[in-house]
XYZ file of C-alpha atoms in Angstrom:
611
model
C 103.409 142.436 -25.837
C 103.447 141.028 -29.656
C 100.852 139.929 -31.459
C 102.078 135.984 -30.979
C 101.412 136.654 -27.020
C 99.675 132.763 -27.226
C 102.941 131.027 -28.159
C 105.103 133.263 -26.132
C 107.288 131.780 -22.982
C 107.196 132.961 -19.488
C 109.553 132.420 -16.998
C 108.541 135.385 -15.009
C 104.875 136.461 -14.854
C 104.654 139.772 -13.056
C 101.771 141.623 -11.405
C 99.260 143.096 -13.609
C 100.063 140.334 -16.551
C 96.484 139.373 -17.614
C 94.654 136.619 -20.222
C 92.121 136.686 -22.499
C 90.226 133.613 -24.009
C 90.128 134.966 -27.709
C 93.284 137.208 -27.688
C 96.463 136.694 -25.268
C 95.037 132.600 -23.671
C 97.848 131.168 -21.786
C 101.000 131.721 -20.205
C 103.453 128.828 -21.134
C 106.546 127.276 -19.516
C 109.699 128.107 -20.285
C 110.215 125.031 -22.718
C 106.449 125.327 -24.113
C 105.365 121.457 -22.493
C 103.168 123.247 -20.004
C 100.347 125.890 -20.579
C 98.269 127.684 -17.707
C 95.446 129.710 -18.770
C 92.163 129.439 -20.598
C 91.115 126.147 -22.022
C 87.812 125.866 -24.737
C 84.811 123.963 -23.534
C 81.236 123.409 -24.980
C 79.762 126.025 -23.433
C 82.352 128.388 -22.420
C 86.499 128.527 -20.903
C 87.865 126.783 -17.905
C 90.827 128.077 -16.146
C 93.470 125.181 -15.736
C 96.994 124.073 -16.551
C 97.096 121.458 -19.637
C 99.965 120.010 -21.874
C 100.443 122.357 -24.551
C 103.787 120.570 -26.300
C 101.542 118.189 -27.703
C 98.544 118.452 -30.990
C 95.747 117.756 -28.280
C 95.599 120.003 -25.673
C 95.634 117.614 -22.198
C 94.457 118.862 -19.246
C 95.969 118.201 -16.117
C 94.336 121.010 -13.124
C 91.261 122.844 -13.177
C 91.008 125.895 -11.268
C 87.404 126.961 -9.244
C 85.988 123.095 -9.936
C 83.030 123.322 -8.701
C 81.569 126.022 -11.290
C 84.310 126.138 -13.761
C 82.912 127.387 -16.777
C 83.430 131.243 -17.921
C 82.320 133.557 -20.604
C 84.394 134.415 -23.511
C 84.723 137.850 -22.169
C 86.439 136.383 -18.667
C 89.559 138.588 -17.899
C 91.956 136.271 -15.581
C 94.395 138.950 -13.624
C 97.870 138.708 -11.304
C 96.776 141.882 -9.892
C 99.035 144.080 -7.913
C 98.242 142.624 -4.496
C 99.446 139.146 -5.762
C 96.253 137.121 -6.136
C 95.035 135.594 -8.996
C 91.741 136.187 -10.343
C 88.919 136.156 -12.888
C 87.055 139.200 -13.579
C 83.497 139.355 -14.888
C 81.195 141.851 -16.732
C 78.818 140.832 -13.463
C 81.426 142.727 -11.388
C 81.940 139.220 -9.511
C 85.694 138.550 -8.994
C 86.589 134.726 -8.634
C 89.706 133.748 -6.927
C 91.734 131.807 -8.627
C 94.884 131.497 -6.333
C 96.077 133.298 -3.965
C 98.407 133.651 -0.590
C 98.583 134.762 3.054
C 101.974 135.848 1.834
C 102.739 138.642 -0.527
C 103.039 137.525 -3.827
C 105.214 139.678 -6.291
C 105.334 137.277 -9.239
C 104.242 134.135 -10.575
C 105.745 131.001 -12.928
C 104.538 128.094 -14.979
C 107.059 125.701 -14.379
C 108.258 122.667 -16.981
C 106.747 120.215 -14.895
C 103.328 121.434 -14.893
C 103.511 122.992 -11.681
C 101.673 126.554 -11.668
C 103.514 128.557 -9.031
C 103.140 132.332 -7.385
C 106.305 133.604 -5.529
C 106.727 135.928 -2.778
C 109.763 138.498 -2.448
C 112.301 136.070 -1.432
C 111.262 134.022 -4.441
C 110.235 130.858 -2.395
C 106.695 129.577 -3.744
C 103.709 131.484 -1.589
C 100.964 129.028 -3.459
C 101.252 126.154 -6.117
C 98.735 124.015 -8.097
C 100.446 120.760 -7.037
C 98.944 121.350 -3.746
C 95.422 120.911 -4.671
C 95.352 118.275 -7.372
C 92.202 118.094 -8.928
C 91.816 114.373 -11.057
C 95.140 114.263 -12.440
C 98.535 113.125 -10.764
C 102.210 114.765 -12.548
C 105.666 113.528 -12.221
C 107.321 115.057 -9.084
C 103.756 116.327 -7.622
C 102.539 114.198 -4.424
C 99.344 113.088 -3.163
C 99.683 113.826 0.665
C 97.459 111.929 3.500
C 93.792 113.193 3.608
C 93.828 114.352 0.187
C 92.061 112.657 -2.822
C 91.906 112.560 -6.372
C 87.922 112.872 -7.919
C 87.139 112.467 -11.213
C 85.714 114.816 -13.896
C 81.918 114.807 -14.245
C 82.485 113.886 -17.811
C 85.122 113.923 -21.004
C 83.917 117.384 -21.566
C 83.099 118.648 -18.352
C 85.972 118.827 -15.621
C 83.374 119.512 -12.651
C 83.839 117.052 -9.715
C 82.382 113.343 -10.543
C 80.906 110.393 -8.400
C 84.850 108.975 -7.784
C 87.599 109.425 -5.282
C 90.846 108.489 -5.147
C 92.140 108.874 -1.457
C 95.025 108.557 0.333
C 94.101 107.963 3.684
C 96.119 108.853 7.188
C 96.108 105.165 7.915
C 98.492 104.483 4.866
C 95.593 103.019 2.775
C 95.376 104.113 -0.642
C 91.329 103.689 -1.672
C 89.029 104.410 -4.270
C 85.037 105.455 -2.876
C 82.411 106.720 -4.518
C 82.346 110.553 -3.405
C 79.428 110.874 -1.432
C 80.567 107.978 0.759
C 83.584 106.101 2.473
C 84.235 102.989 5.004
C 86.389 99.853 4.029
C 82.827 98.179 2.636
C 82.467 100.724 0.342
C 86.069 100.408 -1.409
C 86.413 99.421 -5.012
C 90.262 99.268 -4.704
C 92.640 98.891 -1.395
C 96.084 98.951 -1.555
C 96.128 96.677 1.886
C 98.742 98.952 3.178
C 97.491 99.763 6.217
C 99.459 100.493 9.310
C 102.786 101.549 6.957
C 102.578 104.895 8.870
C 100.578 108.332 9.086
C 102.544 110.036 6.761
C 102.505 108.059 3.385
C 101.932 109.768 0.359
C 101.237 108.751 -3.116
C 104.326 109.522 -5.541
C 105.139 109.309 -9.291
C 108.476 110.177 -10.836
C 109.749 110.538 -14.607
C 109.921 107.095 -15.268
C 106.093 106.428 -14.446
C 107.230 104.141 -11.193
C 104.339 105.150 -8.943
C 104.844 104.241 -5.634
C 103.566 105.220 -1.545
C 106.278 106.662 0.386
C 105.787 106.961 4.431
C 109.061 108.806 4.198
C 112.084 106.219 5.103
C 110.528 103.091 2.991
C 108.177 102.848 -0.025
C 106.101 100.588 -1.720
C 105.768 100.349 -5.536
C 102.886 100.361 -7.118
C 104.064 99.813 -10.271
C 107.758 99.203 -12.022
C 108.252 101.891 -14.041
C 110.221 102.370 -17.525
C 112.407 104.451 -18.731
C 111.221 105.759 -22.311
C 112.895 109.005 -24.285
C 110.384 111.644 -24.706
C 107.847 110.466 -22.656
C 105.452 112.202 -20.613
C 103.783 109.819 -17.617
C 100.233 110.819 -15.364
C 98.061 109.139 -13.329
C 94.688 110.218 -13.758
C 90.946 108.640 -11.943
C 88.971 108.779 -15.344
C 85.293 109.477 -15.721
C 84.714 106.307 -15.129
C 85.877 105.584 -11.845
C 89.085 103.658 -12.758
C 92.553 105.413 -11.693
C 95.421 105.003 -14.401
C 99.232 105.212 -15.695
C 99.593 106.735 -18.614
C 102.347 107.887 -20.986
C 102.645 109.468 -24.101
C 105.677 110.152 -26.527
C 106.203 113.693 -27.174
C 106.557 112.809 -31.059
C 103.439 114.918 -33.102
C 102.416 111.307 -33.988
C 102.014 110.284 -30.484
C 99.245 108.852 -28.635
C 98.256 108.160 -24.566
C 99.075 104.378 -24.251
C 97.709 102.839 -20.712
C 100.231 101.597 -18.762
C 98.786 99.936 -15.857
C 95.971 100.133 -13.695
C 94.745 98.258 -10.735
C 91.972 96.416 -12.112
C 90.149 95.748 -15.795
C 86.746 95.240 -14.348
C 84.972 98.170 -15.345
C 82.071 97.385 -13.269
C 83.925 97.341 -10.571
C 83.433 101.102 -9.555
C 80.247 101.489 -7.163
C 77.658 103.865 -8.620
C 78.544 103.664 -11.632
C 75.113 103.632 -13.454
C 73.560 105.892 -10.532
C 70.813 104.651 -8.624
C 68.377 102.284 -9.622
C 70.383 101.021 -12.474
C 73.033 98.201 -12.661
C 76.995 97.496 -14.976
C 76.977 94.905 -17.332
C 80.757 94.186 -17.997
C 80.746 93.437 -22.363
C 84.310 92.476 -23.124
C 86.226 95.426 -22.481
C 83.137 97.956 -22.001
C 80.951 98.244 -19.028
C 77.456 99.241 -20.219
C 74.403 100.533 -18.060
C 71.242 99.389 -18.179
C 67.601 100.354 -15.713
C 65.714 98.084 -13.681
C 62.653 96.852 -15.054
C 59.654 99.424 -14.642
C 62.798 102.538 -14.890
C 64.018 104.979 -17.470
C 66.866 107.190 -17.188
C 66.697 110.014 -15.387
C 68.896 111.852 -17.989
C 68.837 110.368 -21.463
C 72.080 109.795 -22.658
C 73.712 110.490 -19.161
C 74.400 106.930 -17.768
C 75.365 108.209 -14.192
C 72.157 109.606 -13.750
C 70.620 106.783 -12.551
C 67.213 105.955 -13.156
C 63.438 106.058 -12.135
C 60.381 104.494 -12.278
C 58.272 104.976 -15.063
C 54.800 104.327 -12.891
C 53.348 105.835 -10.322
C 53.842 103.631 -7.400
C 50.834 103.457 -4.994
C 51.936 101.829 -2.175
C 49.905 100.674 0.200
C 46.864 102.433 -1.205
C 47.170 100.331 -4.346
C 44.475 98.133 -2.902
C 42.411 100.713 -2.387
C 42.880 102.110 -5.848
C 42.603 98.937 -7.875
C 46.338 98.927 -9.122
C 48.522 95.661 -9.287
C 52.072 94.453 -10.018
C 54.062 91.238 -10.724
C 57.447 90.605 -10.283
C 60.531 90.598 -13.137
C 63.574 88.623 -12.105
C 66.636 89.463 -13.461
C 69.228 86.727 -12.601
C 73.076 87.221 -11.480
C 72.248 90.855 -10.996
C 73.311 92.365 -7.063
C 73.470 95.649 -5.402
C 73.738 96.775 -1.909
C 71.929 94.612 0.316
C 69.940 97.346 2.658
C 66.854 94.706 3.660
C 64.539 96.139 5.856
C 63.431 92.272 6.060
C 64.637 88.531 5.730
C 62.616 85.672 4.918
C 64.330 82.116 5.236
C 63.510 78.727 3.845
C 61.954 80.158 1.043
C 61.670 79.284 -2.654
C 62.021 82.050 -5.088
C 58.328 81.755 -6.159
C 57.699 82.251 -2.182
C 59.737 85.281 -2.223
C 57.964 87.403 -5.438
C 54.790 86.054 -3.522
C 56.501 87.872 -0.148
C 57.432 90.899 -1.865
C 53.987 91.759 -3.827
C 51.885 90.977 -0.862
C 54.172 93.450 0.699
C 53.189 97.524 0.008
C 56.637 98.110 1.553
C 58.648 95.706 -0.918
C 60.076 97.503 -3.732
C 62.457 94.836 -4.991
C 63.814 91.551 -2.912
C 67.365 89.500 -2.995
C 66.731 85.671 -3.358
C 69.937 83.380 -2.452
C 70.305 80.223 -1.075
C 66.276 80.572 0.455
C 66.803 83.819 1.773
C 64.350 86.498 1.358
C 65.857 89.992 1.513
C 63.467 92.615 0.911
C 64.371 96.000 -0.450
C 63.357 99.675 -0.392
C 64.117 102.464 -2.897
C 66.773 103.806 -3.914
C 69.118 100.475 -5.047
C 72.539 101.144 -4.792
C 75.538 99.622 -6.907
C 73.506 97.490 -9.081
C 75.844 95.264 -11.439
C 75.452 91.716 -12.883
C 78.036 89.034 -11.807
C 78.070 85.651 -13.320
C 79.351 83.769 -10.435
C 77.062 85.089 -8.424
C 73.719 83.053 -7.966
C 71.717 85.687 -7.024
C 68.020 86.627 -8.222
C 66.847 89.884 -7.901
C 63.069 90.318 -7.974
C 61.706 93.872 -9.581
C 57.886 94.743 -8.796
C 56.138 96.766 -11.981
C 52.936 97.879 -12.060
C 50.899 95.695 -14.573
C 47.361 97.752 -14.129
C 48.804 99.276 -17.906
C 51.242 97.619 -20.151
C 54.680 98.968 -20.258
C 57.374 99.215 -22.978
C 60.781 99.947 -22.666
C 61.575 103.890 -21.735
C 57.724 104.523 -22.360
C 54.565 103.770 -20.382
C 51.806 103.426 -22.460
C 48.580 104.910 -20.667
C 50.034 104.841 -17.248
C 53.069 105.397 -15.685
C 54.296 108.518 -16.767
C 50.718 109.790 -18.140
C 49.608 109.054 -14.379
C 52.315 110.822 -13.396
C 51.693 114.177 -15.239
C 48.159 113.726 -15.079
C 48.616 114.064 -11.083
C 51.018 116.599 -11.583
C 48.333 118.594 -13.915
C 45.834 118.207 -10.799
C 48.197 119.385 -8.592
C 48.903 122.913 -10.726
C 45.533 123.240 -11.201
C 44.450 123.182 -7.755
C 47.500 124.782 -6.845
C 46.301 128.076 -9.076
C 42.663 127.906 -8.141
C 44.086 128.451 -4.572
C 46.328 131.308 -5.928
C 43.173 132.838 -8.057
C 40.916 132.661 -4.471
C 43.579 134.209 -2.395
C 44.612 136.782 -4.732
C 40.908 137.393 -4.872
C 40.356 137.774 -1.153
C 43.113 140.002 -1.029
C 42.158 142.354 -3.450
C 38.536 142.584 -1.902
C 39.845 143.326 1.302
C 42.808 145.879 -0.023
C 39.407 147.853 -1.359
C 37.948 147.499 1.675
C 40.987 148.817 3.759
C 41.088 151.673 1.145
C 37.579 152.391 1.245
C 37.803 152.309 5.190
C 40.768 154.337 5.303
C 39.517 156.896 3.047
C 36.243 157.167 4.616
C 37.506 158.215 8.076
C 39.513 161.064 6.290
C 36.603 162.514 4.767
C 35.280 162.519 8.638
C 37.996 165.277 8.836
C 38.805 168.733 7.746
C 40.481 168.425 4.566
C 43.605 170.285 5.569
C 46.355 168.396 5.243
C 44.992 165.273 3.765
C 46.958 165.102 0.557
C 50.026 164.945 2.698
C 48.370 162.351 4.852
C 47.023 160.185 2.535
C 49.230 160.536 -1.024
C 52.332 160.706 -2.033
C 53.643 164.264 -2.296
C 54.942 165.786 -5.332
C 58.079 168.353 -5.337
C 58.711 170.669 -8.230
C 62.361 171.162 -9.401
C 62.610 174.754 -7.821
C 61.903 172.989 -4.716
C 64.319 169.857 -5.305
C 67.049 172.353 -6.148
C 66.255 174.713 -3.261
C 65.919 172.026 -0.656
C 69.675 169.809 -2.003
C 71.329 173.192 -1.970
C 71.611 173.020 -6.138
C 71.641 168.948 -6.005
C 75.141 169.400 -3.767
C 73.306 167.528 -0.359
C 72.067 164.091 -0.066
C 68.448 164.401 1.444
C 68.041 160.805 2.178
C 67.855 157.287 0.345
C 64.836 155.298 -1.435
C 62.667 153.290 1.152
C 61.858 150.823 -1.378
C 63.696 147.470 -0.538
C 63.048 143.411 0.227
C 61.300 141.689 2.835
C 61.527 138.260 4.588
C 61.567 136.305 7.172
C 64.982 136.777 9.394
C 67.131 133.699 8.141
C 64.961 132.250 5.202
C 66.511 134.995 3.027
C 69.256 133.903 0.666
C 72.641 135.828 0.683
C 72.528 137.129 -2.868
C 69.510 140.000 -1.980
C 72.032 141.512 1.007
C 74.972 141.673 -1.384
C 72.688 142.864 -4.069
C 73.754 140.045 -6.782
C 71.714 139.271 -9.287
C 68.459 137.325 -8.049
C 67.342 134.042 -9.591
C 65.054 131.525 -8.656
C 67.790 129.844 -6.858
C 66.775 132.280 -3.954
C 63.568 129.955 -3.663
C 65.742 126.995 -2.977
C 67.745 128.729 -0.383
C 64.518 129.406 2.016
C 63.454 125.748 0.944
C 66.726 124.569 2.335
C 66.271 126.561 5.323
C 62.571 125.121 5.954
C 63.524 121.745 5.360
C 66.979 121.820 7.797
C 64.258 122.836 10.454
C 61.493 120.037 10.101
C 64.213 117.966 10.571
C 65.742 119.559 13.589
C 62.327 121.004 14.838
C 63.863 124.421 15.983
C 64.234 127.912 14.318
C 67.002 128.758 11.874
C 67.903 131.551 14.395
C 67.169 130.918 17.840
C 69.083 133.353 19.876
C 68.687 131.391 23.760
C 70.697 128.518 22.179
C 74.368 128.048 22.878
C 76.684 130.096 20.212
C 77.486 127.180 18.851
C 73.977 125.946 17.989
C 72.609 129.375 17.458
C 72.666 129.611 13.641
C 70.726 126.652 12.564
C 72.951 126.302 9.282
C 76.276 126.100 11.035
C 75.517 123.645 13.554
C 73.898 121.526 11.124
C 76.688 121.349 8.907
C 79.307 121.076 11.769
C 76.790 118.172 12.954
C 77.509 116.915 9.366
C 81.111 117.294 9.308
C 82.115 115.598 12.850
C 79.306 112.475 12.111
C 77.100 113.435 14.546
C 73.813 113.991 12.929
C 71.919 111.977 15.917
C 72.670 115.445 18.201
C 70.270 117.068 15.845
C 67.450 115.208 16.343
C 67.775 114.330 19.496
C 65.916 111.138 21.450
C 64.145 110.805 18.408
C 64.685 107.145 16.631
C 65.340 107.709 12.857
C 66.451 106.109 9.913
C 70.531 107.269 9.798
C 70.540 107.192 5.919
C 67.614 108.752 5.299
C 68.637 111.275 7.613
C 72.176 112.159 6.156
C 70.559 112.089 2.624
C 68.008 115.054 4.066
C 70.782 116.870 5.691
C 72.835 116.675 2.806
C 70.135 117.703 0.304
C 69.543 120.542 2.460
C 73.307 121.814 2.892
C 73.135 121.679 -0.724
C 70.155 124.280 -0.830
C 71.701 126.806 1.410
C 74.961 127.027 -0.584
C 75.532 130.818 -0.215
C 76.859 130.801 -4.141
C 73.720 130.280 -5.899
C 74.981 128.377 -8.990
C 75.758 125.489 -6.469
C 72.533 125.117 -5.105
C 70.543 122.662 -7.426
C 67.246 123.482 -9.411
C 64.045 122.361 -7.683
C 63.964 119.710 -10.367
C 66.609 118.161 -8.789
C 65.936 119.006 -5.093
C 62.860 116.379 -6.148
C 65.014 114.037 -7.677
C 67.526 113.739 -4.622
C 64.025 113.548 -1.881
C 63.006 110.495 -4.417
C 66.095 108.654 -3.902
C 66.480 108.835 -8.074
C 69.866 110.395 -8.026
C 73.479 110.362 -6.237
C 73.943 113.176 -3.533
C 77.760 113.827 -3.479
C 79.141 115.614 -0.434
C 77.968 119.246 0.136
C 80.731 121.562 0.978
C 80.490 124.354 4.078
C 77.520 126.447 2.619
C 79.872 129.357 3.330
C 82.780 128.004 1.707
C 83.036 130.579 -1.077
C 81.291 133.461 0.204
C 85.044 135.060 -0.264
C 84.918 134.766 -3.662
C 82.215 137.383 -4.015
């Protein structure tokens, strides 16, 4: 291969053809427009296919989304049995594509397609089949498929939007972690145009639903030399036609999208905070008495910067007022209505309520709110007054809390490690006195006894090397193995000490997961006189989660229904058999607070192959 391997052209990629981030990066189509290979990120390479015919690199699929970043020293292989993967120094091989079929070659295609082919050169696997956030000329959005945003500009990691086209024929846009018609930002209103409709674009950016006899357009399209169109959901939760001249002095002009209200998107400023809509940019701003949970992340919602007491606030000599902010909504969830009320009447309502974290006043209604607040944004037309209770026992300033909130805060937390390592100090104690005593005991009953014998019985015994070599037959037989090894519980341990992986502290999470699935199911993670079906706690949790039918797992009991999917979800997130999906404790705590988004877990066993 010559040194220029990175501007080379492949029409044929054959088995054993491999990449290298620094050295031999991408393989491109056969008239250089397309690239698929290793593209530079912050902190490392993702594996995608991007427009390479133009000065900025574009990306248009990323491969392994959900943990796409790789080291510099990532080798990504066609090996000889026809799949496509990513080797690591770890020893961990990640598929990257791959077939039921035997694959003897593979192809980037001129239209961005990335394609492997079997013997009878029909494709065995292509990228257009599992778009990622990015639509291409030619490529197809099928029924029960979706488009979801990137996490951010530089990270291509699945993001809080959706773009799906449904089986009814409706084309919708969700946040990810949730669906119904109430929740959709966008509709197409073409429902009942079939089962079948799919969402198309062609060369001339028309984009259009096709139910294959008839088809609606979207848009008109126009014919423009050297011009590239895509459709892309962007970060920010908006879906939109682009194009872009292939001239060097080019640039990605928008071409149409379904709405300019960049508020519009639900969840857009995460939980707890609410869109402001300035001219042409949406800004994010935090309740009153919140900071961000991630400064300088606006999706990350936000959180209180108090302590909040509760019903024991009485007790403990802390008080609040209310801050109204007016035109300002979000999902109405009351737990309580009021009616014929006055706004005064309703801050009065909500403070003398240790329940009421926020109300809704409208045309003398009342609604009373809980935590988390959902879809905040301010609307003009809208006559609504939202009512915020702060704690007022210290002053507060914006993003700091002055003597109280977040002092409180830590200052419990410091009690809390404290007394959590006193307990550790006593027990470690204990256990060392009675380890001596055990000894002590142990050793005492041998002395009761003829000493013949007793090294054997009580220590370790030592072999010399005459004896090693005499007893392996000259080091050619295998006596036996070490006995050293782990121990756990049956079912709390995490996957990675079986497969000996390396061990992190996302092991921890894993058994918390486990503990947590069965408070909330009140059985056993293994409980062998259950059905096969309901055997293995995490399966039939997850299958409970899949088919909507998380009431079977907690029976008669009467339960909140959100609260109980956010649980479930939070722990299918912790049992995620590849560790690097499970979330840091940090964040378990942030998702059991209601202070951040929960997108939708995937089968904890989903890529258990790729290991």
């Amino acid at each position: 291969m010559a040194a220029s391997a990175q501007k080379q052209r492949y029409s044929n990629i054959s088995l054993g053809s491999s990449l290298e981030p620094n050295t031999n990066s991408s393989w491109l189509s056969p008239s250089g427009l397309y690239a698929f290979g290793f593209y530079k990120l912050t902190n490392g390479y993702a594996v995608g296919v991007f427009i390479a015919g133009i000065p900025e690199k574009t990306v248009v699929w990323t491969a392994n989304r959900d943990d796409p970043v790789f080291p510099t020293n990532a080798i990504l292989l066609l090996t000889d049995y026809g799949r496509l993967i990513l080797k690591q120094d770890n020893g961990d091989d990640i598929n990257i594509a791959s077939s039921v079929r035997p694959v003897v070659s593979a192809s980037m295609l001129d239209n961005g397609n990335f394609v492997l082919y079997d013997s009878s050169r029909r494709i065995a696997w292509q990228s257009f089949d599992s778009p990622t956030d990015t639509l291409l000329p030619g490529q197809r959005l099928p029924p029960g498929m979706d488009l979801v945003s990137s996490a951010s500009k530089t990270n291509p990691a699945r993001g809080i939007f959706r773009l799906a086209m449904q089986t009814d024929g409706h084309l919708a846009q969700y946040p990810v972690e949730i669906s119904g018609a109430s929740y959709a930002y966008y509709a197409s209103g073409t429902i009942g145009t079939g089962n079948n409709v799919s969402l198309n674009l062609d060369n001339n950016g028309l984009l259009y639903l096709f139910n294959g006899s008839s088809a609606i357009n979207l848009t008109t399209g126009q014919y423009r030399k050297r011009t590239i169109y895509l459709v892309r959901i962007d970060v920010d939760g908006i879906f939109r036609l682009y194009y872009r001249s292939l001239d060097p002095q080019g640039n990605w002009t928008k071409e149409w999208s379904p709405t300019e209200d960049k508020c519009a998107p639900l969840g857009l400023c995460g939980l707890n905070g609410y869109c402001i809509q300035l001219d042409t940019v949406a800004e994010c701003e935090c309740l009153p008495g919140f900071d961000r949970v991630s400064p300088g992340n606006s999706t990350s919602g936000c959180e209180r910067n108090f302590v909040m007491e509760g019903c024991k606030a009485e007790e403990q000599n802390v008080s609040y007022e209310i801050i109204s902010l007016d035109n300002v909504v979000w999902e109405d969830v009351n737990y309580g209505v009021l009616v014929s009320m006055t706004k005064a009447d309703c801050a009065k309502a909500c403070l003398e309520d240790c329940n009421c974290d926020a109300a809704l006043f409208k045309d003398g209604n009342c609604r009373k709110q809980r935590l988390p607040l959902r879809y905040g944004r301010r609307v003009q037309s809208n006559p609504t007054v939202s009512l915020i209770k702060v704690n007022t026992t210290a002053p507060l300033s914006p993003g700091v809390s002055s003597g109280s909130g977040k002092e409180i805060k830590k200052e419990i937390r410091l009690d809390v490690l404290i007394i959590s390592i006193s307990l550790f100090a006593l027990a470690a104690f204990i256990l060392a006195i009675s380890g001596i005593y055990v000894h002590r005991n142990h050793v005492g009953r041998y002395k009761k006894i003829p000493h013949v014998g007793l090294i054997e019985d009580v220590g370790l015994r030592a072999f010399t090397y005459p004896e090693l070599v005499e007893a392996t037959n000259e080091f050619k037989e295998k006596l036996g193995r070490g006995a050293s090894g782990i121990r756990g519980t049956r079912g709390y341990v995490a996957p990675e000490w079986h497969k000996k992986l390396p061990v992190t502290v996302k092991v921890d999470v894993y058994s918390y997961g486990i503990v947590l699935l069965e408070i909330i199911c009140g059985r056993k993670s293994v409980d062998s006189s259950l059905s096969e079906d309901e055997a293995i706690l995490e399966e039939w949790v997850y299958n409970a989660f899949e088919s909507g039918e998380l009431s079977k797992l907690v029976g008669e009991e009467e339960v909140d229904e959100r609260k109980l999917e956010r649980l479930i979800k939070i722990g299918i997130w912790c049992i995620q058999d590849e560790p690097s999906l499970r979330p840091s404790m940090k964040k378990v705590l942030l998702m059991l607070e209601g202070n951040v988004d929960i997108p939708l877990p995937p089968s904890p066993t989903s890529f258990i192959s790729t290991f």
